[in-house]
Tab-separated table of C-alpha atoms and ligand atoms in Angstrom:
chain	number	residue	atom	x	y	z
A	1	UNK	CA	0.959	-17.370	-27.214
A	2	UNK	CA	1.378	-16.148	-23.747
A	3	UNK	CA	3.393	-12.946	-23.335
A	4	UNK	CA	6.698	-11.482	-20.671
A	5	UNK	CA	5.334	-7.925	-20.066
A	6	UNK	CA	7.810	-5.564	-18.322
A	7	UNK	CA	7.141	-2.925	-16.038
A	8	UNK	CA	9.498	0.148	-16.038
A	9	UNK	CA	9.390	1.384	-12.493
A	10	UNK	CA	10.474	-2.158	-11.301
A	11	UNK	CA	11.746	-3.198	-14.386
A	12	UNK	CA	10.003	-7.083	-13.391
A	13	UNK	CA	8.585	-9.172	-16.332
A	14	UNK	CA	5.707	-10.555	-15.864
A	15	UNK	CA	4.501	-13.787	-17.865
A	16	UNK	CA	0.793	-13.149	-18.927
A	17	UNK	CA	-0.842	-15.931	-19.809
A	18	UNK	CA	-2.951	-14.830	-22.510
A	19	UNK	CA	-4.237	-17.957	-23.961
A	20	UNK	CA	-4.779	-19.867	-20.926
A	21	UNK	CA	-5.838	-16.833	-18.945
A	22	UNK	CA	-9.053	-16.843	-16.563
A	23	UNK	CA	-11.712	-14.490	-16.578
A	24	UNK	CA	-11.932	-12.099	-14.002
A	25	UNK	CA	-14.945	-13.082	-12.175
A	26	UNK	CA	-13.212	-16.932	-12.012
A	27	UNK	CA	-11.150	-15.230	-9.224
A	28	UNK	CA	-14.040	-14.406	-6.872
A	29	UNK	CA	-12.041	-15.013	-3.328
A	30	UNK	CA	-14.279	-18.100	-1.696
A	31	UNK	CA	-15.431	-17.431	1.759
A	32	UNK	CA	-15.203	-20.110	4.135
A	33	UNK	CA	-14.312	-16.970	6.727
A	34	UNK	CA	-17.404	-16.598	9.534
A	35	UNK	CA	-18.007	-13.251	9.007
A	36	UNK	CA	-16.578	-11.546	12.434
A	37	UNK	CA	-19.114	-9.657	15.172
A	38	UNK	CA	-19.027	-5.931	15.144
A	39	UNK	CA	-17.783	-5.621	18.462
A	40	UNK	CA	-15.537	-8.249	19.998
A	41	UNK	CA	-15.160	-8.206	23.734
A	42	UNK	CA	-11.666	-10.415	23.570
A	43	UNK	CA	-10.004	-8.022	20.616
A	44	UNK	CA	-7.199	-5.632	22.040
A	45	UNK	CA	-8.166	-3.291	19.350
A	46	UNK	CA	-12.113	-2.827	19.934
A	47	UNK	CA	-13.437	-0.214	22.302
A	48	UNK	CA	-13.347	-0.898	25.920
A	49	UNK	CA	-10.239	-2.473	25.788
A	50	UNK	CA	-8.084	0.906	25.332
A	51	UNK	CA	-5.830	-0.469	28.107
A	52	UNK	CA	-4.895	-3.550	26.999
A	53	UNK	CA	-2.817	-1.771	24.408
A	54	UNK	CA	0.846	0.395	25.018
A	55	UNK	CA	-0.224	4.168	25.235
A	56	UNK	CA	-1.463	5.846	22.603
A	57	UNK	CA	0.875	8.086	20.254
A	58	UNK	CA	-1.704	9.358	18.625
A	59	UNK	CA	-5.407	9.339	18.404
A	60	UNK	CA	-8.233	11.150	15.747
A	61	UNK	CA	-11.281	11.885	17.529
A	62	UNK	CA	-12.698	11.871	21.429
A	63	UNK	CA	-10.752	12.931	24.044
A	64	UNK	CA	-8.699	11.977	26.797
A	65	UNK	CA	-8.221	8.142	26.903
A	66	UNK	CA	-11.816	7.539	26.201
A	67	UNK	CA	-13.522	4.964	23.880
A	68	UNK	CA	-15.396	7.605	21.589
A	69	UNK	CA	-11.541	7.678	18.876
A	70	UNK	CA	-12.235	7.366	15.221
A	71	UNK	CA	-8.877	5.993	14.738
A	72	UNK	CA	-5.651	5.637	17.374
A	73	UNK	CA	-2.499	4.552	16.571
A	74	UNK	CA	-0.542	2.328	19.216
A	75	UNK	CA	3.093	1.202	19.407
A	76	UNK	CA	3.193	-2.213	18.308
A	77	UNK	CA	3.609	-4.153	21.253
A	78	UNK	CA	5.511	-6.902	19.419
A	79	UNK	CA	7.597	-4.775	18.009
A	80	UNK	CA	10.232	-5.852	14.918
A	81	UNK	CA	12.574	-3.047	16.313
A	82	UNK	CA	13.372	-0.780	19.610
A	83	UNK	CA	12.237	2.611	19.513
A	84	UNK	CA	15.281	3.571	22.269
A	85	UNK	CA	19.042	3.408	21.424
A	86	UNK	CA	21.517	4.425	19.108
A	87	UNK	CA	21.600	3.247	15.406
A	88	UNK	CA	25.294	1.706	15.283
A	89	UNK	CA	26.871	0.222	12.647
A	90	UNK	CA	29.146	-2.954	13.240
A	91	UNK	CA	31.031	-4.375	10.688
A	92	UNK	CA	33.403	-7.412	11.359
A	93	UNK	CA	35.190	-7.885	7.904
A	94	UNK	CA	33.719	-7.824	4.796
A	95	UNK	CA	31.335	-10.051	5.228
A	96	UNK	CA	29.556	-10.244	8.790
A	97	UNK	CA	27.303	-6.691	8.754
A	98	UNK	CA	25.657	-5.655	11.916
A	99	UNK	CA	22.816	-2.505	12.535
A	100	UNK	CA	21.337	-1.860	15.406
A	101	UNK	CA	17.891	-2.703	15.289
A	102	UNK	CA	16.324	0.506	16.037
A	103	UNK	CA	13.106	1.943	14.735
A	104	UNK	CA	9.606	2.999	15.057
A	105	UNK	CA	6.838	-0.009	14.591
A	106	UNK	CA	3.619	1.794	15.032
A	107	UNK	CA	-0.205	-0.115	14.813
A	108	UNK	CA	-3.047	1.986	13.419
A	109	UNK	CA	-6.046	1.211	14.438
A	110	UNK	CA	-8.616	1.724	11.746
A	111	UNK	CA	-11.889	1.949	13.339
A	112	UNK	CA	-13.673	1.054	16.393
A	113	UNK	CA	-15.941	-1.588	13.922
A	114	UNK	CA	-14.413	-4.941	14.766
A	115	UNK	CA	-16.169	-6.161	11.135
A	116	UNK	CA	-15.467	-3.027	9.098
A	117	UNK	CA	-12.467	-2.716	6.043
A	118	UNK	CA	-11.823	0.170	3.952
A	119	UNK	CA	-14.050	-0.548	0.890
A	120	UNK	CA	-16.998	-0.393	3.344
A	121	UNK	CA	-16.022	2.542	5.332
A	122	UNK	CA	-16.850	6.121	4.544
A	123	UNK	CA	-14.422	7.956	2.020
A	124	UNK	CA	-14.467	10.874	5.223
A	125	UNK	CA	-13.319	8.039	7.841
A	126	UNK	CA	-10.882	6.490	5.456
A	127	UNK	CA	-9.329	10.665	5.093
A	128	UNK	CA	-8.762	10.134	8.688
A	129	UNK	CA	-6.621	7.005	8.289
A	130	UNK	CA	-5.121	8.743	5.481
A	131	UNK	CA	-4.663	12.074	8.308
A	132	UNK	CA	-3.327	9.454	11.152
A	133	UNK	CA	-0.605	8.219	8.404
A	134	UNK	CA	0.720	11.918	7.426
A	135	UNK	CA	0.493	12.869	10.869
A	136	UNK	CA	2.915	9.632	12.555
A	137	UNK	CA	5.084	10.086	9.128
A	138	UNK	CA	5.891	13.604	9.863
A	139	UNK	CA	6.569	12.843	13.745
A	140	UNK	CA	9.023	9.752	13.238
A	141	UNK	CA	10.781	11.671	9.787
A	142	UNK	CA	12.017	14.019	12.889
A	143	UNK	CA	14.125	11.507	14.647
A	144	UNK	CA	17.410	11.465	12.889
A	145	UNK	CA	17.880	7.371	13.216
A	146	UNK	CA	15.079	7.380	10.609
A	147	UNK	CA	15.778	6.837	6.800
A	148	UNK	CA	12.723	4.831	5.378
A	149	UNK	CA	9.163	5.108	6.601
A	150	UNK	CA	7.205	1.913	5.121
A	151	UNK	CA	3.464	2.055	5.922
A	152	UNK	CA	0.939	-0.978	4.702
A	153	UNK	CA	-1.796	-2.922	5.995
A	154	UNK	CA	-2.620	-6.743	5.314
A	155	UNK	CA	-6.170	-7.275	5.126
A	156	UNK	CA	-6.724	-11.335	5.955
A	157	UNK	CA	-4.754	-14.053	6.336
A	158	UNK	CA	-3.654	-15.088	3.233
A	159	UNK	CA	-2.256	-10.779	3.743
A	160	UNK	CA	-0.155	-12.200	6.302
A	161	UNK	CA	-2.615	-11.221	9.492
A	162	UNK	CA	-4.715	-13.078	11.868
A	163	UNK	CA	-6.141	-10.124	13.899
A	164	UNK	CA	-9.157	-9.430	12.364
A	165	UNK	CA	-9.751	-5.862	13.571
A	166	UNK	CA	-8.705	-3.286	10.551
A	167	UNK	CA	-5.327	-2.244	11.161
A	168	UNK	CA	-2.446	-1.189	9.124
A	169	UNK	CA	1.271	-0.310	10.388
A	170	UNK	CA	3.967	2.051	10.038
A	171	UNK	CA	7.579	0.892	10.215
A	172	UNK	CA	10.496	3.368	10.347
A	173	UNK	CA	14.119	1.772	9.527
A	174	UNK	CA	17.748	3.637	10.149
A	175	UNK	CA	18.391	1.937	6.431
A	176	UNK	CA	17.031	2.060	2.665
A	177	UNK	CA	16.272	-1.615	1.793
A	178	UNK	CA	18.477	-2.504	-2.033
A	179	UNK	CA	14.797	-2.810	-3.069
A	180	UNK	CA	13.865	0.663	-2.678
A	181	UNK	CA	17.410	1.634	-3.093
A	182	UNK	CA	17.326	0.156	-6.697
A	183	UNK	CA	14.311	1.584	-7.530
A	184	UNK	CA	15.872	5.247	-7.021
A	185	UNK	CA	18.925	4.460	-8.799
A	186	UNK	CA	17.062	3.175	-12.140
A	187	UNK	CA	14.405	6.189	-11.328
A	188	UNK	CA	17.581	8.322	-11.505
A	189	UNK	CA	18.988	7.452	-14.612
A	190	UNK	CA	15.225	7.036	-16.296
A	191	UNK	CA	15.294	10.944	-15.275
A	192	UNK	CA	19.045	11.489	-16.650
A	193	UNK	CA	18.609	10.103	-19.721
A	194	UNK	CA	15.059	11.518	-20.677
A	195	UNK	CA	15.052	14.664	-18.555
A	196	UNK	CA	11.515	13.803	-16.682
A	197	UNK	CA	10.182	11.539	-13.790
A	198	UNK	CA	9.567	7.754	-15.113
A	199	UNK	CA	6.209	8.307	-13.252
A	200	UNK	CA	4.669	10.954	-14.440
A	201	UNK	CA	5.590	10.133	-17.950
A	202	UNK	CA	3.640	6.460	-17.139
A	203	UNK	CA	0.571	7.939	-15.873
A	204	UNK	CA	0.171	10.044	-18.679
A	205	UNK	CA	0.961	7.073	-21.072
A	206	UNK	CA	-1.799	5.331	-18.981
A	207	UNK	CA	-4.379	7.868	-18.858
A	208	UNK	CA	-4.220	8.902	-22.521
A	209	UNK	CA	-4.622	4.249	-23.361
A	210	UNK	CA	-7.686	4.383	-20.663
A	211	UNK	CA	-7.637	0.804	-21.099
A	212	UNK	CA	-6.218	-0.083	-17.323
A	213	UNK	CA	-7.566	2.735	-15.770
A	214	UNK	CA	-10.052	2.000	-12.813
A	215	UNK	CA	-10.650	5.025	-10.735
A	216	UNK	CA	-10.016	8.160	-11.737
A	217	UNK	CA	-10.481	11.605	-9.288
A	218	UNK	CA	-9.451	15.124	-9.259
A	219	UNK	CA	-5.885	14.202	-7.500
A	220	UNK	CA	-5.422	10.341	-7.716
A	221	UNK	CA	-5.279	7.799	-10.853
A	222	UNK	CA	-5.542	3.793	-10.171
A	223	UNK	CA	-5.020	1.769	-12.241
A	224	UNK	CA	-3.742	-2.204	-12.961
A	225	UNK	CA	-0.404	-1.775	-14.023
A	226	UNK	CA	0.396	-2.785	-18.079
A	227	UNK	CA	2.772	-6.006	-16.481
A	228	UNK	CA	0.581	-6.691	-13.187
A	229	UNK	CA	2.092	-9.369	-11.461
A	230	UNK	CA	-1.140	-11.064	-9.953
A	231	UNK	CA	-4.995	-10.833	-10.744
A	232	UNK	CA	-6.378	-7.289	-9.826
A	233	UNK	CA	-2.741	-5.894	-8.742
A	234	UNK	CA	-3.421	-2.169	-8.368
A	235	UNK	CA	-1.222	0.640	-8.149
A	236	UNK	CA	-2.837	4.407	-7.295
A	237	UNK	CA	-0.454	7.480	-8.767
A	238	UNK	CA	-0.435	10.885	-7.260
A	239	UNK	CA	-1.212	13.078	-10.234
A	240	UNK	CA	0.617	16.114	-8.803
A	241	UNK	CA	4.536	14.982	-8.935
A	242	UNK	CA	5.728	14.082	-5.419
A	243	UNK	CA	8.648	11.947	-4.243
A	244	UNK	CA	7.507	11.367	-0.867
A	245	UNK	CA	4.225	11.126	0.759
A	246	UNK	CA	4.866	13.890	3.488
A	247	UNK	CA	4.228	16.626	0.477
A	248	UNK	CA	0.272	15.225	0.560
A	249	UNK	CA	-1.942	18.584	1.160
A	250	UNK	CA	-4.974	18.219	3.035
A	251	UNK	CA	-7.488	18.806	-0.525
A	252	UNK	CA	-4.961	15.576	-1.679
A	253	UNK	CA	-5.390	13.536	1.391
A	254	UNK	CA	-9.208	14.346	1.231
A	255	UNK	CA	-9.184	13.243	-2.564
A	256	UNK	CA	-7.222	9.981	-2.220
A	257	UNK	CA	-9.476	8.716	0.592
A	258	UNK	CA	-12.137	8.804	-2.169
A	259	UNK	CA	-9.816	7.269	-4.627
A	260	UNK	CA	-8.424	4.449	-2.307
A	261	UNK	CA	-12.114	3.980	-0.717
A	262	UNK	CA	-13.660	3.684	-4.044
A	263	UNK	CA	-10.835	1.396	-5.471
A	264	UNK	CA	-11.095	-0.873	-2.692
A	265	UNK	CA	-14.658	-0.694	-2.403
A	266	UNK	CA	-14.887	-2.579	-6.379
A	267	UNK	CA	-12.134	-5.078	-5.228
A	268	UNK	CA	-14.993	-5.620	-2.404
A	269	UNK	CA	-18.006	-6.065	-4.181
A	270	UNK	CA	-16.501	-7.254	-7.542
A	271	UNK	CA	-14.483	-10.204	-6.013
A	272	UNK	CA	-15.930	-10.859	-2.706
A	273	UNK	CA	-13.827	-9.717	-0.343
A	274	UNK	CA	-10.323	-10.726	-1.362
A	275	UNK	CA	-7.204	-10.866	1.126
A	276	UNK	CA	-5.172	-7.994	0.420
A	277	UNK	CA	-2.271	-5.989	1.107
A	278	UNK	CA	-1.170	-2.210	0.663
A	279	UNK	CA	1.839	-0.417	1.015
A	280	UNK	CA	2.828	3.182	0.099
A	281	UNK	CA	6.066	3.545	-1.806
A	282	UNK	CA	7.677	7.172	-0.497
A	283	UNK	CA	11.129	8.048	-1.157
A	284	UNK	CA	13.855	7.560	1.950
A	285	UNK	CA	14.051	10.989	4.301
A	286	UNK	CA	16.614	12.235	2.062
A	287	UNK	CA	15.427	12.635	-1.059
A	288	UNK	CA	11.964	13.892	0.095
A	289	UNK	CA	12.206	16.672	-2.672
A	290	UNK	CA	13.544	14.863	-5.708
A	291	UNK	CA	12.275	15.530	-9.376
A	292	UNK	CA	12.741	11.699	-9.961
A	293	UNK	CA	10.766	9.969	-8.106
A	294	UNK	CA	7.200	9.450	-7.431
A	295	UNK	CA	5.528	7.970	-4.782
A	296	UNK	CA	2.632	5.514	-4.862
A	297	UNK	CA	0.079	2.866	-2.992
A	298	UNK	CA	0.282	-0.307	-4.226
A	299	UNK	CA	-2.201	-3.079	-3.718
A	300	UNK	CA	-1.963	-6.446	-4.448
A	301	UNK	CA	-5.271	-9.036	-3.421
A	302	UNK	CA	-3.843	-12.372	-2.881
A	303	UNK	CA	-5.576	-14.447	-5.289
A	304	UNK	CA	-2.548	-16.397	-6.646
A	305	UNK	CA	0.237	-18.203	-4.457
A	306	UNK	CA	3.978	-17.333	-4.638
A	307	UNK	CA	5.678	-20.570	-5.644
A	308	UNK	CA	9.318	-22.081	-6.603
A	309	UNK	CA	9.313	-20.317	-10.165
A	310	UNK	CA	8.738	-16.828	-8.663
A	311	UNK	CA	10.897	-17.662	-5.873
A	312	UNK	CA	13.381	-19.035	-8.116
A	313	UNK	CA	13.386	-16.797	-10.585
A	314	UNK	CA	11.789	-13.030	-10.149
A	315	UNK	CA	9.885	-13.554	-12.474
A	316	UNK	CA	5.557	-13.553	-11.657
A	317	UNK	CA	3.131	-15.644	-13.377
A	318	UNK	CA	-0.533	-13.382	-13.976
A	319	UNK	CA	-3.458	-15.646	-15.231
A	320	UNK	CA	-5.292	-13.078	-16.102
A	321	UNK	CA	-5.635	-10.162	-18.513
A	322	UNK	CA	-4.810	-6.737	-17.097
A	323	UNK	CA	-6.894	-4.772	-19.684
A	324	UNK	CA	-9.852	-7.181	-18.478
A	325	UNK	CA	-8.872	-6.539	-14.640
A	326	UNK	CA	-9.284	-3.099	-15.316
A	327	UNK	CA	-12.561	-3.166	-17.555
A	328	UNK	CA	-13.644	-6.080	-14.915
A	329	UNK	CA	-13.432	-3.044	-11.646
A	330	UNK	CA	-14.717	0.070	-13.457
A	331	UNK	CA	-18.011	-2.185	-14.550
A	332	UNK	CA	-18.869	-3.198	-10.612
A	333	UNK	CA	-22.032	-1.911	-9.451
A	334	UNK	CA	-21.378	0.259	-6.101
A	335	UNK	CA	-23.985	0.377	-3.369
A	336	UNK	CA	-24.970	3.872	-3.538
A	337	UNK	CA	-23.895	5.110	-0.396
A	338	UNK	CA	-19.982	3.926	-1.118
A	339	UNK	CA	-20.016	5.409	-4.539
A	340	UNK	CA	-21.032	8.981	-3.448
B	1	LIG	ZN1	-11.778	-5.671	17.492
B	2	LIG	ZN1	6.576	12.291	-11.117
């Protein structure tokens, strides 16, 4: 009989089909994708075309406005919101709600390598993604309009992108979403009720089963959650407890480049390449210090469609096993240079 597995950070239930479930391997992503040149004279985002893009904010590596950067990070030049302004709030009754759409929509340009994504990239580049992220959260956390910094990357087009050059993107909002908001508010009374953080008390509850654990370092833990909501759905824990992502020391930031390379890197070479998307999970501005929540990178391939019954209802269907996810991953063979 299939099961409804919930998950107590999002409190979702999953249905996991355990009879009819697929084996892991039967979700290989197929590649009708050409695989893209390593330098692309017609991509904004390869080097040589540094103009082509808004400014720079910020750039790792090289100098000046040169083509030797590791990694730069652009405004986004179609930009959701308007970095100028002032966040106003309009309300016209009770029920027509207006905010100024102001906010901070950077790009990050991964690497120069118009071909490259993380899992193939070295864990010392990825730490400079990782320092490019820290460094653009901490400079838009000072403007006072900003309550929620979201940063993600969608890796294909079934991720939601059709520029192929490895990018990911930082959006800072003048409002919590009642996602996130709920999330703090069951965090909270998880934290009330049993007197520590709902996190760290389902990492250790993971580490000490083993069963769904897939990388494990010094700093970092990934592993597919108990209720995964898709095939190979990944989530990678801080070990250290830390609400928000800005409290990542450099040792940390140098140890979850490993973590998230490495993770990524099986995802590669165990299922071909998958679509994917990331996003790190950091508290709002405000409650940067709490003892309730934790923050997190989750990563979901896109192996399985959305459809009218998740639409519908909330609730995911996962064909697959996440114990046999998880065995599935740690058993990959990694070329040797990406699992140094
Ligand atoms: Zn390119
Ligand atoms: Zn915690």
């Amino acid at each position: 009989m299939a099961e409804f597995r919930q998950n107590p950070i999002t409190k979702e239930w999953v249905i996991i089909a355990t009879e009819r479930a697929k084996r892991p391997d039967q979700f290989m992503a197929k590649k009708d994708r050409k695989q893209p040149p390593a330098h692309d004279p017609n991509c904004v985002f390869c080097p040589g075309n540094e103009k082509l893009t808004p400014p720079e904010a910020h750039r790792i590596g090289g100098s000046g406005e040169g083509s030797d950067w590791q990694v730069r990070v652009v405004p986004n030049k179609f930009s959701a919101l308007s970095p100028t302004g002032e966040c106003v709030r309009n309300y016209d009754g009770l029920l027509k709600r207006k905010i100024s759409g102001v906010g901070i929509h950077d790009v990050i340009i991964e690497t120069p390598q118009h071909d490259m994504t993380t899992g193939l990239l070295s864990p010392e580049h990825v730490e400079s993604i990782i320092r490019c992220y820290k460094d653009r959260y901490f400079a838009v956390t000072t403007d006072p309009r900003v309550e929620l910094v979201t940063i993600f990357k969608n890796h294909g087009e079934a991720a939601g992108t059709s520029l192929e050059h490895p990018h990911s993107q930082l959006i800072a909002t003048p409002i919590t979403s009642p996602q996130v908001r709920r999330r703090l508010e069951d965090a909270l009374r998880w934290y009330d009720e049993f007197g520590e953080c709902l996190f760290c008390q389902t990492l250790r509850s993971e580490l000490a089963d083993g069963a769904r654990v897939v990388v494990e370092t010094p700093h970092f833990v990934s592993v597919v959650p108990y209720a995964a909501l898709s095939p190979f759905h990944m989530w990678i824990f801080p070990r250290r407890h830390m609400a928000s992502f800005g409290e990542i020391q450099p040792e940390e930031m140098k140890d979850l480049a490993r973590n998230l390379q490495e993770t990524l890197a099986r995802l590669y070479h165990g299922v071909n390449n998958p679509d994917f998307n990331y996003t790190i999970r950091t508290a709002p501005s405000e409650s940067r210090y709490v003892k309730y929540y934790h923050w997190y990178i989750s990563i979901i391939p896109r192996l399985t469609r959305m459809a009218g019954f998740e639409i519908g209802t909330g609730f995911f269907i996962n064909p697959t096993i996440p114990e046999e996810n998880a065995a599935y991953l740690r058993a990959v063979k990694l070329p040797v240079a990406a699992a140094a």
